[in-house]
PDB file of C-alpha atoms in Angstrom:
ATOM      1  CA  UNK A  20       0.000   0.000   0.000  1.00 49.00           C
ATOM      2  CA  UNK A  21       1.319   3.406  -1.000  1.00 51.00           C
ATOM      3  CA  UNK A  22       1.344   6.352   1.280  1.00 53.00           C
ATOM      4  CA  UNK A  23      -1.308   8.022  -1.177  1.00 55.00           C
ATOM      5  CA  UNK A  24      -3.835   5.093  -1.619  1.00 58.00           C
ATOM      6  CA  UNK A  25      -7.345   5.730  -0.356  1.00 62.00           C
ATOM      7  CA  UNK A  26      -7.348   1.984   0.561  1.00 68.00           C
ATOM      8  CA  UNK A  27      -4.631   2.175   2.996  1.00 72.00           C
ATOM      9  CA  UNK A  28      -6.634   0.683   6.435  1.00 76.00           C
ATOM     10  CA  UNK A  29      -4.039   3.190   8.173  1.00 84.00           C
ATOM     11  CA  UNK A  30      -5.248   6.247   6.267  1.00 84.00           C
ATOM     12  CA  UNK A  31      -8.762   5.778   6.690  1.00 85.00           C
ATOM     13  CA  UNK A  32      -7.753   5.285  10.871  1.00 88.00           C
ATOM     14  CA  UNK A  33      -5.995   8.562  10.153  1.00 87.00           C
ATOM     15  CA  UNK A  34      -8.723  10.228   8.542  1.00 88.00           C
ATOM     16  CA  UNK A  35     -11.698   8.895  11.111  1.00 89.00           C
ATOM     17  CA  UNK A  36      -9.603  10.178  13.809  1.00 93.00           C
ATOM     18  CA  UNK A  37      -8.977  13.345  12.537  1.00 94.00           C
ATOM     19  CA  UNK A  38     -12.411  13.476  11.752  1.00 95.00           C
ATOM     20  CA  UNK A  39     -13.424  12.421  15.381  1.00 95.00           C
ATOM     21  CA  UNK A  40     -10.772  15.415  16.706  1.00 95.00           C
ATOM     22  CA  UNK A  41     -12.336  17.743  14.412  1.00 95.00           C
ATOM     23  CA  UNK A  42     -15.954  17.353  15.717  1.00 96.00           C
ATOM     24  CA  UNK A  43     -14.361  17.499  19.353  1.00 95.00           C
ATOM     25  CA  UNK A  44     -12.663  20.699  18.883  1.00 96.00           C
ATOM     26  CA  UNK A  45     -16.034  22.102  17.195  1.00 96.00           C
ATOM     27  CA  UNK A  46     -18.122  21.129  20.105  1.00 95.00           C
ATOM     28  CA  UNK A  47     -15.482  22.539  22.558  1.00 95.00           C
ATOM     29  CA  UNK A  48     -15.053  25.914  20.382  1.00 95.00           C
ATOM     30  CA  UNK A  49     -19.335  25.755  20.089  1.00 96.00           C
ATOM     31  CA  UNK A  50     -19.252  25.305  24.179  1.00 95.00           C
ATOM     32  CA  UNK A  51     -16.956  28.197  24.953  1.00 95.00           C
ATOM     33  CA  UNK A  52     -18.866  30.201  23.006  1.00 95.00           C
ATOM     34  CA  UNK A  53     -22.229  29.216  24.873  1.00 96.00           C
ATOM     35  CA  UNK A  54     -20.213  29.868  28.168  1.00 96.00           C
ATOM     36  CA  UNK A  55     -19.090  33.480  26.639  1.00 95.00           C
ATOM     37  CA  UNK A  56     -22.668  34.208  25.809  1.00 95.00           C
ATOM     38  CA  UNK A  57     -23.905  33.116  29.050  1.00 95.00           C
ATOM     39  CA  UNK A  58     -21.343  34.865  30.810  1.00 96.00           C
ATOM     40  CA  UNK A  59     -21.397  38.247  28.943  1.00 95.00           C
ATOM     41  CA  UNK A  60     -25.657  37.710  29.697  1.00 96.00           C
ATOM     42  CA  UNK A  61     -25.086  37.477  33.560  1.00 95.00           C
ATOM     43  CA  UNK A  62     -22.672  40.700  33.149  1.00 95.00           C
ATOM     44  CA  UNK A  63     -25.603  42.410  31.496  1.00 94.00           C
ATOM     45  CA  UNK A  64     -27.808  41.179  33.803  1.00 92.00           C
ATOM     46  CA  UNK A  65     -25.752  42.770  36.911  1.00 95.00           C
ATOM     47  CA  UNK A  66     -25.133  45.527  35.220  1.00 94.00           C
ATOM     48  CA  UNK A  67     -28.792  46.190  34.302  1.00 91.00           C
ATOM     49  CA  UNK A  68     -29.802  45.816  37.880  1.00 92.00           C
ATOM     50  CA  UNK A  69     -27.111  48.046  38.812  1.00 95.00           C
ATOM     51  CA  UNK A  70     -28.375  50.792  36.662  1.00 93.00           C
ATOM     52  CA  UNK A  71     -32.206  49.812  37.527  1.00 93.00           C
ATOM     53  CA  UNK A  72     -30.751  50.318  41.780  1.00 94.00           C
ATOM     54  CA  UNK A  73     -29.109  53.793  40.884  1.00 95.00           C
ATOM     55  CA  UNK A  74     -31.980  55.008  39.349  1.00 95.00           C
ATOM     56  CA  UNK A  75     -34.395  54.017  41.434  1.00 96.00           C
ATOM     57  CA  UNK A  76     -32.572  55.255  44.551  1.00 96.00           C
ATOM     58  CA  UNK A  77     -31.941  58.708  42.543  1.00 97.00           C
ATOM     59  CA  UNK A  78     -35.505  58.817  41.062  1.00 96.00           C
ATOM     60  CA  UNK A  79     -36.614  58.401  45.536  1.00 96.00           C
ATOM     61  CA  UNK A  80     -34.026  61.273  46.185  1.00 97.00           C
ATOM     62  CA  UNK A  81     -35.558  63.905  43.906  1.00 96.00           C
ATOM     63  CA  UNK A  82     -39.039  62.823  44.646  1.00 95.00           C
ATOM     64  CA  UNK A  83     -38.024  63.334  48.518  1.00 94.00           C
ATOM     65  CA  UNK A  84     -36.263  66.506  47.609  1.00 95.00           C
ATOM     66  CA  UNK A  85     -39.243  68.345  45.724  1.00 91.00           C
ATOM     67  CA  UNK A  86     -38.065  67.997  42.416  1.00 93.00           C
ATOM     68  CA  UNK A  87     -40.859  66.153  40.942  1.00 92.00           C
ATOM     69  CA  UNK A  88     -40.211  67.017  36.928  1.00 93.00           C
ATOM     70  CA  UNK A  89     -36.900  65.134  37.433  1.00 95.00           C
ATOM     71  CA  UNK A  90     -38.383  62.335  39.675  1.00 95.00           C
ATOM     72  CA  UNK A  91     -40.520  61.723  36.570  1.00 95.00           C
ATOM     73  CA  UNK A  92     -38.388  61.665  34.337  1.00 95.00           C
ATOM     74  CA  UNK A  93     -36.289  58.544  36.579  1.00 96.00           C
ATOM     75  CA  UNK A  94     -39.404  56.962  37.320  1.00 95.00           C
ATOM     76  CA  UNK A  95     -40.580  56.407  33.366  1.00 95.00           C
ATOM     77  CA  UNK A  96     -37.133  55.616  32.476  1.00 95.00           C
ATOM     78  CA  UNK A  97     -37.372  52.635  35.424  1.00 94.00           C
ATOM     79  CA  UNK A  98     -41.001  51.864  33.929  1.00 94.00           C
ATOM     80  CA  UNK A  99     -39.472  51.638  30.474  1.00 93.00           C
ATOM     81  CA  UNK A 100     -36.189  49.437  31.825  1.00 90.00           C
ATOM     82  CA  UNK A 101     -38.505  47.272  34.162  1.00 92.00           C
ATOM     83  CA  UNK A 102     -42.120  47.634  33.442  1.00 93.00           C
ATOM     84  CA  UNK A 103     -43.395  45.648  36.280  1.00 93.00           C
ATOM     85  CA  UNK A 104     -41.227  47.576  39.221  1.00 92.00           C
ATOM     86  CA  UNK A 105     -43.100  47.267  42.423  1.00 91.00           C
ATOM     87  CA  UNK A 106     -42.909  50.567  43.437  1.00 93.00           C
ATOM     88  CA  UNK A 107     -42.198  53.011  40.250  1.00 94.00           C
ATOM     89  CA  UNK A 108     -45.719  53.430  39.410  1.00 92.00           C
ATOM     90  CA  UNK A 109     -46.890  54.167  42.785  1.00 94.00           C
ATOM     91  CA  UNK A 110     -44.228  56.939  42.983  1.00 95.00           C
ATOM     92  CA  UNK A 111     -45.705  57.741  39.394  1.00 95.00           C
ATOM     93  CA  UNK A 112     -48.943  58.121  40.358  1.00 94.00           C
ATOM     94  CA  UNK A 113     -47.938  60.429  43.180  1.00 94.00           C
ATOM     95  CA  UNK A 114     -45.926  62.683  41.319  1.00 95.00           C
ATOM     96  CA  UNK A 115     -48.827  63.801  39.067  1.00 93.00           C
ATOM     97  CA  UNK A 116     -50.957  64.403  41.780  1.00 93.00           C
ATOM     98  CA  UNK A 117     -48.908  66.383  43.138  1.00 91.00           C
ATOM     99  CA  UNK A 118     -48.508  68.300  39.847  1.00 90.00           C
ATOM    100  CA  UNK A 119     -52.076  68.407  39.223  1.00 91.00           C
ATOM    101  CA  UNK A 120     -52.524  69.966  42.419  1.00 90.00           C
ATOM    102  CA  UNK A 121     -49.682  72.136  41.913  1.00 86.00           C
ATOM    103  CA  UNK A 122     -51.114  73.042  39.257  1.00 86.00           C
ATOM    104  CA  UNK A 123     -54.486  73.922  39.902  1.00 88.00           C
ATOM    105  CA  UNK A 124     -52.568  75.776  43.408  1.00 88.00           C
ATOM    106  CA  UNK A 125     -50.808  78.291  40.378  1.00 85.00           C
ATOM    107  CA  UNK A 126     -54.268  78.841  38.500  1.00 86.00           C
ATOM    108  CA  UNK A 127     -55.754  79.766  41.786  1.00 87.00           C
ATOM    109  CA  UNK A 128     -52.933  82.233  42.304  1.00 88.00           C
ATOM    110  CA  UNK A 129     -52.887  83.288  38.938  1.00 88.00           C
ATOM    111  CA  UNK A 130     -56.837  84.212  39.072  1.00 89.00           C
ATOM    112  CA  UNK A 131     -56.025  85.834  42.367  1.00 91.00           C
ATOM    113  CA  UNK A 132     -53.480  87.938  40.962  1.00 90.00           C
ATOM    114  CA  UNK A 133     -55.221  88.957  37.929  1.00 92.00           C
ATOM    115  CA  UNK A 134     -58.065  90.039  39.957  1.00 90.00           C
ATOM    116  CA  UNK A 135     -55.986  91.914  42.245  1.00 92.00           C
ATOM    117  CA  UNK A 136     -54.560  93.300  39.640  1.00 91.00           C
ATOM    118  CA  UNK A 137     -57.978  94.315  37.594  1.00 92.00           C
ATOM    119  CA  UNK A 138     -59.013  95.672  41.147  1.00 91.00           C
ATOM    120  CA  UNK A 139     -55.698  97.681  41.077  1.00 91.00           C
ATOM    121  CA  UNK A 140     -56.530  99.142  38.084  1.00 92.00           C
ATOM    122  CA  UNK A 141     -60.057  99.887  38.482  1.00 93.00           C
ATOM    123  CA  UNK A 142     -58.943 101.926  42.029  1.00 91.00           C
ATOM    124  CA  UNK A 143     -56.730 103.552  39.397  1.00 87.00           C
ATOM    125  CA  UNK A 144     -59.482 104.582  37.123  1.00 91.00           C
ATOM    126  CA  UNK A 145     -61.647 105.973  39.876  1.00 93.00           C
ATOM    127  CA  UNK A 146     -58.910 107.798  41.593  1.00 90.00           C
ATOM    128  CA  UNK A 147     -57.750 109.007  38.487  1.00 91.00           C
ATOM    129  CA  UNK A 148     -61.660 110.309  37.532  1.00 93.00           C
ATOM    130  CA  UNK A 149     -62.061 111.874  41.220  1.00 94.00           C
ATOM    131  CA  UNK A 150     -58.991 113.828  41.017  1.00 91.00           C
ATOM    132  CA  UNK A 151     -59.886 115.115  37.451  1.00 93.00           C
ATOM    133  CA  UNK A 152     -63.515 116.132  39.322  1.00 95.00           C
ATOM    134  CA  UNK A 153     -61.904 117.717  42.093  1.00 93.00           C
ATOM    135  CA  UNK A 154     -59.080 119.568  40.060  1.00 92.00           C
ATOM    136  CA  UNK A 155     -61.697 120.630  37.959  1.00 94.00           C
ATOM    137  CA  UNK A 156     -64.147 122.017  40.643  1.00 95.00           C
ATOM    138  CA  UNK A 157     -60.946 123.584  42.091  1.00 92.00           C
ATOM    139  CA  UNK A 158     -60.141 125.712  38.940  1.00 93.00           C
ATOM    140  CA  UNK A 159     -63.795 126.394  38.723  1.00 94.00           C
ATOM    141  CA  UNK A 160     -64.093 127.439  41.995  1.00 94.00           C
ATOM    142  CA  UNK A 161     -60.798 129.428  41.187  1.00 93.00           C
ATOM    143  CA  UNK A 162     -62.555 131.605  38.243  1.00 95.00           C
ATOM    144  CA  UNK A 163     -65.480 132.363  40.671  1.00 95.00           C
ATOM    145  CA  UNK A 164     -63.049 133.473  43.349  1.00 95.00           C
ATOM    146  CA  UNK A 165     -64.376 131.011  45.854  1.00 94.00           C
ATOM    147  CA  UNK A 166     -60.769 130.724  46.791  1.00 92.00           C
ATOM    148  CA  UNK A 167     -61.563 128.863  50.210  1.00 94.00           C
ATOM    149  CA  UNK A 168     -63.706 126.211  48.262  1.00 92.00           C
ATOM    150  CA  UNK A 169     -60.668 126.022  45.595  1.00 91.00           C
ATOM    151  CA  UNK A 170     -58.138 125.180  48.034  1.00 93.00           C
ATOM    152  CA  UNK A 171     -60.461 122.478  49.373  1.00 94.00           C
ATOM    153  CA  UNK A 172     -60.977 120.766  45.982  1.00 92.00           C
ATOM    154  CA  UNK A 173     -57.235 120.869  45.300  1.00 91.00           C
ATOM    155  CA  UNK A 174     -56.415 119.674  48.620  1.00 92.00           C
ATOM    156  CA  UNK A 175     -58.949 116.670  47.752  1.00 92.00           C
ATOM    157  CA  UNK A 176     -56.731 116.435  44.401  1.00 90.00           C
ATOM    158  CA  UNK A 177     -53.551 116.882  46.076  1.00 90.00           C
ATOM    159  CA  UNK A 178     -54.181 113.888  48.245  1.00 91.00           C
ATOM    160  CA  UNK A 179     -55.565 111.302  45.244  1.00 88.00           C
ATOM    161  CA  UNK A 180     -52.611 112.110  43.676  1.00 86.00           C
ATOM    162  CA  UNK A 181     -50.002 114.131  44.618  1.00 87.00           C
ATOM    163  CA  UNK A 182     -47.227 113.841  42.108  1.00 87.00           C
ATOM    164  CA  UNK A 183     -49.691 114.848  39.272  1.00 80.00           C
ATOM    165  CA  UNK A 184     -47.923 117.190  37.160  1.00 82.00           C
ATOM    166  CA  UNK A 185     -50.768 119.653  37.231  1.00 77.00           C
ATOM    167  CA  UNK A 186     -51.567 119.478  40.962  1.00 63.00           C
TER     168      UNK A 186
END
C-alpha cells in the first residue's frame, strides 16, 4: 500500500480520527462560546440591575427633595427598563398628583393675581376720575373766586394724587 492510496486501512484510521478530533474541537469551540454568551448575559444582567438600583434610589431622592419634573423623568425611564417595578408606578402616580394639584394651586394664584390686579386698576381709574372732578371744581371754583372752596378741591386732588404734574 502506498502512502497516497485511499485503501490504505491506516489512512482511513488517520482520517476517522482526525475526523473524530475535528468534531471534538467544534463542540469545545461551540461550548466556549455558549459559556461566553452566558457569561457576557449574567454581566448584562448585573449591570442592568445596577443601573435599575441607581436610578431608582436617585428617582426616591428627587421625589423626597421636591423635584418632581426630574423624579418623573427617573421613574418612566425605570417603567421603560422594568415595566413591572413594584414601586415606580406608585411613585408615578404620586408625582402627578402632586402636579395636578400644583397646578391647579398656580391657576388659583394666577386668578387671584389677575383680579388683584384688575381691582388695582379699576382703584386707578376711579382715583384718576375723582382727582380730574376735584381739580376741575378747584379751577372752577378758582374763576369764581371762591378761593376757600378752591383750596379744598385741590387739597382733595392733592391727596388722590399728589405727584400729578398739574396738581
Amino acid at each position: 500500500w502506498g502512502v497516497g492510496d485511499s485503501s490504505n486501512p491506516f489512512r482511513k484510521i488517520a482520517e476517522a480520527e482526525q475526523r473524530r478530533l475535528d468534531e471534538e474541537k467544534e463542540h469545545l469551540v461551540r461550548e466556549a462560546n455558549e459559556k461566553a454568551l452566558a457569561e457576557q448575559k449574567r454581566l448584562e444582567e448585573e449591570e442592568k440591575q445596577k443601573e435599575v438600583e441607581t436610578l431608582y434610589e436617585e428617582a426616591k431622592k428627587r421625589y423626597r427633595e421636591g423635584d418632581l419634573a426630574e423624579a418623573l423623568l427617573k421613574f418612566e425611564k425605570l417603567v421603560v427598563l422594568v415595566p413591572d417595578h413594584p414601586y415606580a408606578g406608585r411613585y408615578l402616580e404620586r408625582i402627578r398628583e402632586k402636579q395636578k394639584e400644583g397646578e391647579e394651586e398656580r391657576n388659583a394664584k394666577i386668578a387671584e393675581e389677575k383680579a388683584q390686579e384688575e381691582a388695582a386698576q379699576k382703584a386707578g381709574a376711579e382715583r384718576k376720575q375723582k382727582f380730574t372732578i376735584h381739580f376741575a371744581e378747584g379751577k372752577s371754583f378758582l374763576n369764581e373766586k371762591k378761593f376757600t372752596y378752591a383750596v379744598g378741591s385741590f387739597r382733595a386732588a392733592l391727596l388722590l394724587d399728589p405727584v400729578h404734574p398739574e396738581a
